[in-house]
Coordinates of N, CA and C and ligand atoms in Angstrom, one line a residue:
M1 N 202.8 2.6 16.4 CA 202.6 1.3 15.8 C 201.1 1.0 15.6
N2 N 200.7 0.5 14.4 CA 199.4 0.2 14.1 C 198.9 -1.1 14.6
T3 N 198.1 -1.2 15.6 CA 197.6 -2.5 16.1 C 196.1 -2.6 15.8
M4 N 195.7 -3.9 15.6 CA 194.3 -4.1 15.3 C 193.4 -3.8 16.5
Q5 N 192.2 -3.5 16.2 CA 191.2 -3.2 17.3 C 191.2 -4.4 18.2
E6 N 191.1 -4.2 19.5 CA 191.1 -5.3 20.5 C 189.9 -6.2 20.3
N7 N 188.7 -5.6 19.8 CA 187.5 -6.5 19.7 C 187.5 -7.3 18.4
T8 N 188.5 -7.1 17.5 CA 188.4 -8.0 16.3 C 189.1 -9.3 16.6
K9 N 188.7 -10.4 15.9 CA 189.3 -11.7 16.1 C 190.7 -11.7 15.4
T10 N 191.7 -11.8 16.1 CA 193.0 -11.9 15.5 C 193.5 -13.4 15.4
P11 N 193.9 -13.8 14.2 CA 194.3 -15.2 14.1 C 195.6 -15.4 14.9
V12 N 195.8 -16.6 15.5 CA 197.0 -16.9 16.2 C 198.1 -17.2 15.2
H13 N 197.7 -18.0 14.3 CA 198.7 -18.5 13.3 C 198.2 -18.1 11.8
V14 N 199.0 -17.3 11.2 CA 198.7 -17.0 9.8 C 199.8 -17.6 8.9
S15 N 199.3 -18.3 7.9 CA 200.3 -19.0 7.0 C 200.1 -18.5 5.5
I16 N 201.2 -18.3 4.8 CA 201.1 -17.7 3.5 C 201.7 -18.6 2.4
I17 N 201.0 -18.9 1.4 CA 201.6 -19.5 0.2 C 201.9 -18.4 -0.7
M18 N 203.2 -18.1 -0.8 CA 203.7 -16.9 -1.5 C 203.9 -17.3 -3.0
D19 N 203.0 -16.7 -3.8 CA 203.0 -17.1 -5.2 C 203.0 -15.9 -6.1
G20 N 203.6 -16.0 -7.3 CA 203.5 -15.0 -8.3 C 204.7 -14.1 -8.5
N21 N 205.8 -14.6 -7.9 CA 207.1 -13.8 -8.1 C 207.5 -13.8 -9.6
G22 N 207.4 -15.0 -10.2 CA 207.8 -15.1 -11.6 C 206.9 -14.2 -12.5
R23 N 205.6 -14.2 -12.3 CA 204.7 -13.4 -13.1 C 204.9 -11.9 -12.9
W24 N 205.2 -11.5 -11.6 CA 205.5 -10.1 -11.3 C 206.7 -9.7 -12.1
A25 N 207.7 -10.5 -12.2 CA 208.9 -10.1 -13.0 C 208.6 -10.1 -14.5
R26 N 207.9 -11.1 -15.0 CA 207.6 -11.2 -16.4 C 206.8 -10.0 -16.9
E27 N 205.9 -9.5 -16.0 CA 205.0 -8.4 -16.4 C 205.9 -7.1 -16.6
R28 N 207.1 -7.1 -16.0 CA 208.0 -6.0 -16.1 C 209.2 -6.2 -17.0
G29 N 209.1 -7.4 -17.7 CA 210.2 -7.7 -18.6 C 211.5 -8.0 -17.9
L30 N 211.4 -8.4 -16.6 CA 212.6 -8.7 -15.8 C 212.8 -10.2 -15.7
E31 N 214.0 -10.7 -15.3 CA 214.2 -12.1 -15.0 C 213.5 -12.5 -13.8
R32 N 213.1 -13.8 -13.8 CA 212.2 -14.3 -12.7 C 212.8 -14.0 -11.3
V33 N 214.2 -14.1 -11.2 CA 214.8 -13.9 -10.0 C 214.6 -12.6 -9.3
R34 N 214.3 -11.6 -10.2 CA 214.0 -10.2 -9.7 C 212.7 -10.2 -8.9
G35 N 211.8 -11.1 -9.3 CA 210.6 -11.3 -8.5 C 210.8 -11.9 -7.1
H36 N 211.8 -12.8 -7.1 CA 212.1 -13.4 -5.8 C 212.8 -12.3 -4.9
Y37 N 213.7 -11.5 -5.4 CA 214.3 -10.4 -4.6 C 213.3 -9.5 -4.1
E38 N 212.3 -9.1 -4.9 CA 211.3 -8.2 -4.5 C 210.4 -8.9 -3.4
G39 N 210.2 -10.2 -3.6 CA 209.4 -11.0 -2.6 C 210.0 -10.9 -1.2
I40 N 211.3 -10.8 -1.1 CA 211.9 -10.7 0.2 C 211.3 -9.4 1.0
D41 N 211.1 -8.4 0.3 CA 210.6 -7.2 0.9 C 209.2 -7.4 1.4
S42 N 208.4 -8.3 0.7 CA 207.1 -8.6 1.2 C 207.2 -9.5 2.4
V43 N 208.2 -10.4 2.5 CA 208.4 -11.2 3.7 C 208.6 -10.2 4.9
R44 N 209.5 -9.3 4.7 CA 209.8 -8.3 5.7 C 208.5 -7.5 6.2
A45 N 207.8 -7.0 5.2 CA 206.6 -6.2 5.4 C 205.5 -7.1 6.2
C46 N 205.3 -8.3 5.8 CA 204.3 -9.1 6.4 C 204.8 -9.5 7.9
T47 N 206.1 -9.7 8.0 CA 206.6 -10.0 9.4 C 206.3 -8.9 10.3
E48 N 206.6 -7.7 9.8 CA 206.3 -6.5 10.6 C 204.8 -6.3 10.9
A49 N 204.0 -6.5 9.9 CA 202.6 -6.4 10.1 C 202.0 -7.4 11.1
A50 N 202.6 -8.6 11.0 CA 202.2 -9.7 11.9 C 202.4 -9.3 13.4
V51 N 203.6 -8.8 13.6 CA 204.0 -8.3 14.9 C 203.0 -7.2 15.4
E52 N 202.8 -6.3 14.5 CA 201.9 -5.1 14.8 C 200.5 -5.6 15.1
C53 N 200.0 -6.6 14.4 CA 198.7 -7.0 14.6 C 198.5 -8.0 15.8
G54 N 199.6 -8.5 16.4 CA 199.5 -9.4 17.5 C 199.4 -10.8 17.1
V55 N 199.7 -11.1 15.8 CA 199.8 -12.5 15.4 C 201.0 -13.2 16.1
K56 N 200.8 -14.5 16.5 CA 201.9 -15.1 17.3 C 202.8 -16.0 16.4
Y57 N 202.2 -16.6 15.3 CA 202.9 -17.4 14.4 C 202.6 -17.0 13.0
L58 N 203.7 -16.7 12.2 CA 203.6 -16.4 10.8 C 204.4 -17.5 10.1
S59 N 203.7 -18.2 9.2 CA 204.5 -19.2 8.5 C 204.4 -19.0 7.0
L60 N 205.5 -19.3 6.3 CA 205.6 -19.0 4.9 C 206.1 -20.2 4.1
Y61 N 205.4 -20.5 3.0 CA 205.7 -21.6 2.1 C 206.7 -21.1 1.1
A62 N 208.0 -21.2 1.4 CA 209.1 -20.6 0.6 C 209.6 -21.5 -0.5
F63 N 209.5 -22.9 -0.3 CA 210.1 -23.8 -1.3 C 209.5 -25.2 -1.0
S64 N 208.8 -25.7 -2.0 CA 208.2 -27.0 -1.9 C 209.1 -28.1 -2.3
E65 N 208.7 -29.3 -2.0 CA 209.5 -30.5 -2.5 C 209.5 -30.5 -4.0
E66 N 208.3 -30.1 -4.5 CA 208.2 -30.0 -6.0 C 209.1 -29.0 -6.7
N67 N 209.4 -27.9 -5.9 CA 210.2 -26.8 -6.5 C 211.6 -27.3 -6.8
W68 N 212.0 -28.4 -6.3 CA 213.4 -28.9 -6.7 C 213.4 -29.2 -8.2
N69 N 212.3 -29.3 -8.8 CA 212.2 -29.6 -10.3 C 212.4 -28.4 -11.2
R70 N 212.5 -27.2 -10.5 CA 212.7 -26.0 -11.3 C 214.1 -26.0 -11.9
P71 N 214.4 -25.1 -12.9 CA 215.7 -25.1 -13.5 C 216.8 -24.9 -12.4
Q72 N 217.9 -25.6 -12.5 CA 218.9 -25.6 -11.5 C 219.4 -24.2 -11.1
A73 N 219.5 -23.3 -12.1 CA 220.0 -22.0 -11.9 C 219.0 -21.3 -10.9
E74 N 217.7 -21.5 -11.1 CA 216.7 -20.8 -10.3 C 216.8 -21.4 -8.8
V75 N 216.9 -22.7 -8.8 CA 217.0 -23.4 -7.4 C 218.2 -22.8 -6.7
D76 N 219.4 -22.7 -7.4 CA 220.6 -22.2 -6.8 C 220.5 -20.8 -6.3
T77 N 219.8 -20.0 -7.1 CA 219.6 -18.6 -6.7 C 218.7 -18.5 -5.5
L78 N 217.6 -19.3 -5.5 CA 216.7 -19.2 -4.3 C 217.4 -19.7 -3.1
M79 N 218.3 -20.7 -3.2 CA 219.0 -21.2 -2.0 C 220.0 -20.1 -1.5
S80 N 220.7 -19.5 -2.4 CA 221.6 -18.4 -1.9 C 220.9 -17.2 -1.4
L81 N 219.7 -17.0 -1.9 CA 218.9 -15.9 -1.4 C 218.4 -16.1 0.0
M82 N 218.1 -17.4 0.3 CA 217.7 -17.8 1.6 C 218.8 -17.5 2.6
V83 N 220.1 -18.0 2.2 CA 221.2 -17.8 3.1 C 221.4 -16.3 3.4
K84 N 221.4 -15.5 2.3 CA 221.6 -14.0 2.5 C 220.6 -13.4 3.4
C85 N 219.3 -13.8 3.1 CA 218.2 -13.2 3.8 C 218.3 -13.6 5.3
M86 N 218.6 -14.8 5.6 CA 218.7 -15.2 7.0 C 219.8 -14.5 7.7
E87 N 221.0 -14.4 7.1 CA 222.1 -13.7 7.7 C 221.7 -12.2 7.9
N88 N 221.1 -11.6 6.9 CA 220.7 -10.2 7.0 C 219.7 -9.9 8.1
E89 N 218.7 -10.8 8.3 CA 217.6 -10.6 9.2 C 217.9 -10.9 10.6
L90 N 218.9 -11.7 10.9 CA 219.2 -12.1 12.3 C 219.2 -11.0 13.3
P91 N 219.9 -9.8 13.0 CA 219.8 -8.7 13.9 C 218.4 -8.2 14.2
T92 N 217.5 -8.2 13.2 CA 216.1 -7.8 13.3 C 215.4 -8.8 14.2
F93 N 215.7 -10.1 14.1 CA 215.0 -11.1 15.0 C 215.4 -10.8 16.4
H94 N 216.7 -10.5 16.7 CA 217.2 -10.2 18.0 C 216.4 -9.0 18.6
K95 N 216.4 -7.9 17.7 CA 215.9 -6.7 18.2 C 214.4 -6.8 18.5
N96 N 213.7 -7.6 17.7 CA 212.2 -7.6 17.8 C 211.7 -8.9 18.5
N97 N 212.6 -9.7 19.2 CA 212.2 -10.8 20.0 C 211.4 -11.8 19.1
I98 N 212.0 -12.1 17.9 CA 211.3 -13.0 16.9 C 212.1 -14.4 16.9
R99 N 211.3 -15.4 17.1 CA 211.9 -16.8 17.0 C 211.8 -17.2 15.6
F100 N 212.9 -17.7 15.1 CA 213.0 -18.1 13.6 C 213.1 -19.6 13.6
V101 N 212.2 -20.2 12.7 CA 212.2 -21.7 12.6 C 212.1 -22.1 11.2
V102 N 212.9 -23.1 10.8 CA 212.8 -23.6 9.4 C 212.3 -25.1 9.5
L103 N 211.2 -25.4 8.8 CA 210.7 -26.8 8.8 C 210.6 -27.4 7.4
G104 N 211.0 -28.6 7.3 CA 210.9 -29.3 6.0 C 211.9 -30.4 5.9
N105 N 212.1 -30.9 4.7 CA 213.1 -32.0 4.5 C 214.5 -31.4 4.4
R106 N 215.1 -31.1 5.5 CA 216.4 -30.4 5.6 C 217.5 -31.2 5.0
S107 N 217.3 -32.6 4.9 CA 218.4 -33.4 4.3 C 218.7 -33.0 2.9
R108 N 217.8 -32.3 2.2 CA 218.0 -32.0 0.8 C 218.6 -30.6 0.7
L109 N 218.8 -29.9 1.8 CA 219.3 -28.5 1.7 C 220.9 -28.6 1.8
N110 N 221.6 -27.7 1.2 CA 223.0 -27.7 1.2 C 223.6 -27.4 2.6
G111 N 224.9 -27.7 2.8 CA 225.6 -27.6 4.1 C 225.6 -26.2 4.6
E112 N 225.9 -25.2 3.6 CA 225.9 -23.8 4.0 C 224.6 -23.3 4.6
L113 N 223.5 -23.6 3.8 CA 222.2 -23.2 4.2 C 221.8 -23.8 5.5
N114 N 222.1 -25.1 5.7 CA 221.8 -25.8 7.0 C 222.5 -25.2 8.2
R115 N 223.8 -24.8 7.9 CA 224.5 -24.1 9.0 C 223.9 -22.8 9.4
V116 N 223.5 -22.0 8.4 CA 222.9 -20.7 8.7 C 221.6 -20.9 9.4
I117 N 220.8 -21.9 9.0 CA 219.5 -22.2 9.6 C 219.7 -22.5 11.1
D118 N 220.7 -23.5 11.3 CA 220.9 -23.9 12.7 C 221.3 -22.7 13.6
H119 N 222.2 -21.8 13.0 CA 222.6 -20.7 13.7 C 221.5 -19.8 14.1
C120 N 220.6 -19.4 13.1 CA 219.5 -18.5 13.4 C 218.5 -19.1 14.3
M121 N 218.3 -20.4 14.2 CA 217.3 -21.1 15.1 C 217.8 -21.1 16.5
E122 N 219.1 -21.4 16.7 CA 219.7 -21.5 18.1 C 219.7 -20.1 18.7
E123 N 220.1 -19.1 17.9 CA 220.2 -17.8 18.5 C 218.9 -17.2 18.9
T124 N 217.8 -17.6 18.3 CA 216.5 -17.0 18.5 C 215.5 -17.9 19.3
A125 N 216.0 -19.1 19.7 CA 215.1 -20.1 20.3 C 214.3 -19.6 21.5
S126 N 214.8 -18.6 22.2 CA 214.1 -18.2 23.4 C 213.1 -17.1 23.2
Y127 N 213.0 -16.6 22.0 CA 212.2 -15.4 21.7 C 210.7 -15.8 21.6
D128 N 209.8 -14.9 22.0 CA 208.4 -15.3 22.0 C 207.4 -14.3 21.5
R129 N 207.9 -13.2 20.9 CA 206.9 -12.2 20.5 C 206.2 -12.7 19.2
L130 N 206.9 -13.2 18.3 CA 206.4 -13.9 17.1 C 207.3 -15.0 16.7
T131 N 206.7 -16.1 16.3 CA 207.5 -17.2 15.7 C 207.3 -17.2 14.2
L132 N 208.4 -17.0 13.5 CA 208.4 -16.9 12.1 C 208.9 -18.2 11.5
I133 N 208.0 -18.9 10.8 CA 208.4 -20.3 10.3 C 208.5 -20.2 8.8
V134 N 209.6 -20.7 8.3 CA 209.8 -20.8 6.9 C 209.8 -22.3 6.5
F135 N 208.8 -22.7 5.6 CA 208.8 -24.0 5.2 C 209.7 -24.2 3.9
L136 N 210.7 -25.0 4.1 CA 211.7 -25.2 3.0 C 211.8 -26.6 2.6
S137 N 211.7 -26.9 1.4 CA 211.7 -28.3 0.9 C 210.7 -29.1 1.7
Y138 N 209.5 -28.5 1.7 CA 208.4 -29.1 2.4 C 207.2 -29.5 1.5
S139 N 206.6 -30.5 1.9 CA 205.2 -30.8 1.3 C 204.4 -31.6 2.3
G140 N 203.1 -31.4 2.2 CA 202.2 -32.0 3.2 C 202.3 -33.5 3.2
R141 N 202.3 -34.1 2.0 CA 202.4 -35.5 2.0 C 203.7 -36.1 2.5
W142 N 204.8 -35.4 2.2 CA 206.1 -35.8 2.7 C 206.0 -35.7 4.3
D143 N 205.4 -34.7 4.8 CA 205.3 -34.5 6.3 C 204.5 -35.7 6.9
I144 N 203.4 -36.0 6.3 CA 202.5 -37.1 6.8 C 203.3 -38.4 6.7
L145 N 204.0 -38.6 5.6 CA 204.7 -39.8 5.4 C 205.8 -40.0 6.4
Q146 N 206.6 -38.9 6.7 CA 207.7 -39.0 7.6 C 207.1 -39.3 9.1
A147 N 205.9 -38.7 9.3 CA 205.3 -39.0 10.7 C 204.8 -40.4 10.7
A148 N 204.3 -40.9 9.6 CA 203.8 -42.3 9.6 C 205.0 -43.3 9.8
R149 N 206.1 -42.9 9.2 CA 207.3 -43.8 9.3 C 207.8 -43.8 10.8
K150 N 207.7 -42.7 11.5 CA 208.1 -42.7 12.9 C 207.1 -43.5 13.7
L151 N 205.8 -43.3 13.4 CA 204.8 -44.1 14.1 C 205.0 -45.6 13.9
A152 N 205.3 -46.0 12.6 CA 205.5 -47.4 12.3 C 206.6 -48.0 13.2
L153 N 207.7 -47.2 13.3 CA 208.8 -47.7 14.2 C 208.4 -47.8 15.6
D154 N 207.6 -46.8 16.1 CA 207.2 -46.8 17.5 C 206.2 -48.0 17.8
I155 N 205.4 -48.3 16.7 CA 204.4 -49.4 16.9 C 205.2 -50.7 16.9
A156 N 206.2 -50.8 16.1 CA 207.0 -52.0 16.0 C 207.7 -52.3 17.4
A157 N 208.0 -51.2 18.1 CA 208.7 -51.3 19.4 C 207.6 -51.6 20.5
D158 N 206.4 -51.1 20.2 CA 205.3 -51.3 21.2 C 204.0 -51.5 20.5
P159 N 203.7 -52.8 20.1 CA 202.5 -53.0 19.3 C 201.2 -52.5 19.9
S160 N 201.1 -52.4 21.2 CA 199.8 -52.0 21.8 C 199.5 -50.5 21.4
L161 N 200.4 -49.8 21.0 CA 200.2 -48.4 20.5 C 199.2 -48.4 19.4
A162 N 199.2 -49.4 18.5 CA 198.3 -49.4 17.4 C 196.8 -49.4 17.8
E163 N 196.5 -50.0 18.9 CA 195.1 -50.1 19.5 C 194.7 -48.7 20.0
R164 N 195.6 -48.0 20.6 CA 195.3 -46.8 21.3 C 195.5 -45.5 20.4
L165 N 195.8 -45.7 19.2 CA 196.2 -44.6 18.3 C 195.1 -43.5 18.2
E166 N 195.6 -42.3 18.4 CA 194.7 -41.1 18.3 C 195.3 -40.1 17.3
Q167 N 194.5 -39.2 16.8 CA 195.0 -38.1 15.9 C 196.2 -37.4 16.5
R168 N 196.2 -37.2 17.8 CA 197.3 -36.6 18.4 C 198.6 -37.3 18.2
D169 N 198.6 -38.6 18.1 CA 199.8 -39.4 17.9 C 200.5 -39.1 16.6
L170 N 199.7 -38.8 15.6 CA 200.3 -38.4 14.3 C 200.7 -36.9 14.3
S171 N 199.8 -36.0 14.9 CA 200.2 -34.6 15.0 C 201.5 -34.4 15.7
E172 N 201.8 -35.2 16.7 CA 203.0 -35.0 17.5 C 204.2 -35.5 16.7
R173 N 204.0 -36.2 15.6 CA 205.2 -36.6 14.8 C 205.4 -35.8 13.5
L174 N 204.5 -34.9 13.3 CA 204.7 -34.0 12.1 C 205.8 -33.0 12.5
V175 N 206.4 -32.4 11.5 CA 207.4 -31.4 11.8 C 206.9 -30.2 12.5
T176 N 205.6 -30.0 12.4 CA 204.9 -28.8 13.1 C 204.5 -29.1 14.5
A177 N 205.0 -30.2 15.1 CA 204.6 -30.6 16.5 C 204.8 -29.4 17.4
G178 N 203.8 -29.1 18.2 CA 204.0 -28.0 19.2 C 203.5 -26.6 18.6
I179 N 203.3 -26.5 17.3 CA 202.9 -25.3 16.7 C 201.4 -25.4 16.4
P180 N 200.6 -24.4 16.8 CA 199.1 -24.4 16.6 C 198.8 -24.5 15.1
D181 N 197.8 -25.2 14.7 CA 197.4 -25.3 13.3 C 197.1 -23.9 12.8
P182 N 197.3 -23.7 11.5 CA 197.0 -22.3 11.0 C 195.5 -22.0 11.0
D183 N 195.2 -20.8 11.5 CA 193.9 -20.3 11.6 C 193.5 -19.8 10.2
L184 N 194.5 -19.2 9.5 CA 194.2 -18.5 8.2 C 195.4 -18.9 7.3
I185 N 195.0 -19.4 6.1 CA 196.0 -19.6 5.0 C 195.7 -18.7 3.9
I186 N 196.7 -17.8 3.6 CA 196.6 -16.9 2.5 C 197.3 -17.4 1.3
R187 N 196.7 -17.3 0.1 CA 197.5 -17.6 -1.1 C 197.4 -16.4 -2.1
T188 N 198.5 -16.0 -2.6 CA 198.6 -14.8 -3.5 C 198.5 -15.3 -4.9
S189 N 198.4 -14.4 -5.8 CA 198.5 -14.5 -7.3 C 197.4 -15.1 -8.0
G190 N 196.2 -15.3 -7.3 CA 195.0 -15.7 -8.0 C 194.8 -17.2 -8.1
E191 N 195.8 -18.0 -7.7 CA 195.6 -19.5 -7.7 C 194.8 -19.9 -6.5
Q192 N 193.9 -20.8 -6.7 CA 193.0 -21.2 -5.6 C 193.2 -22.7 -5.3
R193 N 194.3 -23.1 -4.8 CA 194.6 -24.5 -4.4 C 195.6 -24.6 -3.3
I194 N 195.7 -25.8 -2.7 CA 196.5 -26.0 -1.5 C 197.9 -26.4 -1.9
S195 N 198.1 -27.0 -3.1 CA 199.4 -27.4 -3.6 C 200.3 -28.1 -2.6
N196 N 199.7 -29.2 -2.0 CA 200.5 -30.1 -1.2 C 201.1 -29.3 0.0
Y197 N 200.4 -28.3 0.5 CA 201.0 -27.6 1.6 C 200.6 -28.2 3.0
L198 N 199.9 -27.5 3.9 CA 199.7 -28.1 5.2 C 198.4 -28.9 5.2
L199 N 198.5 -30.1 4.7 CA 197.3 -30.9 4.4 C 196.6 -31.4 5.7
W200 N 197.4 -31.8 6.6 CA 196.8 -32.3 7.9 C 196.5 -31.1 8.8
Q201 N 197.4 -30.2 8.9 CA 197.3 -29.0 9.8 C 196.2 -28.0 9.3
G202 N 195.9 -28.0 8.0 CA 195.0 -27.0 7.5 C 193.5 -27.5 7.5
A203 N 193.3 -28.6 8.2 CA 191.9 -29.2 8.1 C 190.8 -28.2 8.4
Y204 N 191.0 -27.3 9.3 CA 190.0 -26.3 9.7 C 190.4 -24.9 9.4
S205 N 191.4 -24.7 8.6 CA 191.9 -23.3 8.3 C 190.9 -22.6 7.5
E206 N 190.8 -21.3 7.7 CA 190.1 -20.4 6.8 C 191.1 -20.0 5.6
F207 N 190.5 -19.9 4.4 CA 191.4 -19.6 3.3 C 191.1 -18.2 2.8
F208 N 192.1 -17.5 2.4 CA 192.0 -16.1 1.8 C 192.8 -16.1 0.5
F209 N 192.1 -16.0 -0.6 CA 192.8 -16.0 -1.9 C 192.7 -14.6 -2.4
T210 N 193.9 -14.1 -3.0 CA 193.9 -12.8 -3.5 C 194.7 -12.8 -4.9
S211 N 194.3 -12.0 -5.8 CA 195.0 -12.0 -7.1 C 196.3 -11.2 -7.0
V212 N 196.5 -10.5 -5.9 CA 197.7 -9.7 -5.8 C 198.9 -10.6 -5.8
L213 N 199.9 -10.3 -6.6 CA 201.2 -11.1 -6.7 C 202.0 -10.9 -5.5
W214 N 202.8 -11.9 -5.1 CA 203.5 -11.9 -3.8 C 204.4 -10.6 -3.7
P215 N 205.1 -10.2 -4.7 CA 206.0 -9.0 -4.5 C 205.1 -7.7 -4.2
D216 N 203.8 -7.7 -4.5 CA 203.0 -6.6 -4.2 C 202.2 -6.8 -2.9
F217 N 202.3 -7.9 -2.3 CA 201.6 -8.2 -1.1 C 202.3 -7.6 0.1
R218 N 201.9 -6.4 0.5 CA 202.6 -5.7 1.6 C 201.6 -5.5 2.8
K219 N 202.0 -4.6 3.7 CA 201.2 -4.5 5.0 C 199.7 -4.3 4.8
D220 N 199.3 -3.4 3.9 CA 197.9 -3.2 3.7 C 197.2 -4.4 3.3
E221 N 197.8 -5.2 2.4 CA 197.2 -6.4 1.9 C 197.0 -7.4 3.1
F222 N 198.1 -7.5 3.9 CA 198.1 -8.4 5.0 C 197.0 -8.0 6.0
R223 N 196.8 -6.8 6.3 CA 195.8 -6.3 7.2 C 194.4 -6.6 6.6
K224 N 194.3 -6.4 5.3 CA 193.0 -6.7 4.6 C 192.6 -8.2 4.8
A225 N 193.6 -9.1 4.7 CA 193.3 -10.5 4.9 C 192.8 -10.8 6.3
L226 N 193.5 -10.1 7.3 CA 193.1 -10.3 8.7 C 191.7 -9.7 9.0
E227 N 191.4 -8.6 8.3 CA 190.1 -8.0 8.4 C 189.0 -9.0 7.9
E228 N 189.3 -9.6 6.8 CA 188.3 -10.5 6.2 C 188.2 -11.7 7.2
Y229 N 189.3 -12.2 7.7 CA 189.3 -13.3 8.6 C 188.4 -13.0 9.8
S230 N 188.4 -11.8 10.3 CA 187.7 -11.4 11.5 C 186.2 -11.5 11.3
K231 N 185.8 -11.5 10.1 CA 184.3 -11.6 9.8 C 183.9 -13.0 9.6
R232 N 184.8 -14.0 9.5 CA 184.4 -15.4 9.2 C 183.8 -16.0 10.5
D233 N 182.9 -16.9 10.2 CA 182.2 -17.7 11.3 C 182.8 -19.1 11.3
R234 N 183.7 -19.4 12.2 CA 184.3 -20.7 12.2 C 183.5 -21.7 13.1
R235 N 183.0 -22.7 12.4 CA 182.1 -23.7 13.2 C 182.7 -25.0 13.4
Y236 N 183.8 -25.4 12.8 CA 184.4 -26.7 12.9 C 183.4 -27.8 12.8
G237 N 182.5 -27.7 11.8 CA 181.6 -28.7 11.5 C 180.4 -28.8 12.5
K238 N 180.4 -27.9 13.5 CA 179.3 -27.9 14.4 C 178.2 -26.9 14.0
V239 N 177.0 -26.9 14.7 CA 176.0 -25.9 14.5 C 176.1 -24.9 15.6
K240 N 175.9 -23.6 15.3 CA 176.0 -22.6 16.4 C 174.6 -22.3 16.9
Ligands
LIG1 C1 206.6 -18.3 -5.8 O1 206.6 -17.6 -7.0 C2 207.7 -18.0 -5.0 C3 208.7 -18.9 -4.6 C4 208.7 -20.3 -5.1 C5 209.8 -18.5 -3.8 C6 209.5 -17.6 -2.7 C7 210.7 -17.3 -1.9 C8 211.1 -16.1 -1.4 C9 210.3 -14.9 -1.7 C10 212.3 -16.0 -0.6 C11 211.8 -16.1 0.9 C12 213.0 -16.2 1.8 C13 212.9 -16.4 3.1 C14 214.1 -16.6 3.9 C15 211.6 -16.5 3.8 P1 206.7 -18.3 -8.4 O2 208.2 -18.3 -8.7 O3 206.1 -19.6 -8.3 O4 205.9 -17.3 -9.3 P2 205.1 -17.7 -10.6 O5 204.0 -18.7 -10.2 O6 204.5 -16.4 -11.0 O7 206.0 -18.3 -11.6

């Protein structure tokens, strides 16, 4: 097993905006969906690489709230792909001690997908080698809004909370409560933007942009991003 050198700085939480499946397929004269199928192999490769490198949390932006506006046929294909992928990968999660978590606006997901998600999450809840998080029907602003709604209700019940409010009070109401903020956010396919992803949680994240399309982003590319991260000087606004 290929592990990173002990003296390099390994990020605890790596997050990936998986982009470029459609372009990968178009370049080959294939239907967009073929890019998504191929992208599943990249998910598997990066999960393996994350375990090998000692990363504790790997999160993937698989479907944004905005993605619901794609053609219905593509949305349906992506949803059934998620179901199949989770069913297929469950034995691997068991074998490799991987906790599987889905975060996002689950009320918009269909019953079958929600049942498979519940099953995978319950079965793997006690595992701790790697936590694999899939963001589904997620957007950063949606997350902040749903946390603000919870806060508003809690303040209505206890108005003194408004006076004592701290950043932690909002963090604890985000869907990512309990998960460390991402140290490194990778975006594939050459786009250099956050696209309504982890807006609050990514406040101090390092960014790694690569022109490699998601279906081509495999173990070597993942290791390259970690190598680059290990050279960054994180100051959190302070002077060293
Ligand atoms: C972005 O490429 C990719 C997506 C919106 C879907 C990614 C989802 C998967 C690979 C399935 C993952 C499944 C699990 C269970 C983790 P794009 O379609 O936006 O590509 P384009 O920008 O080239 O059009």
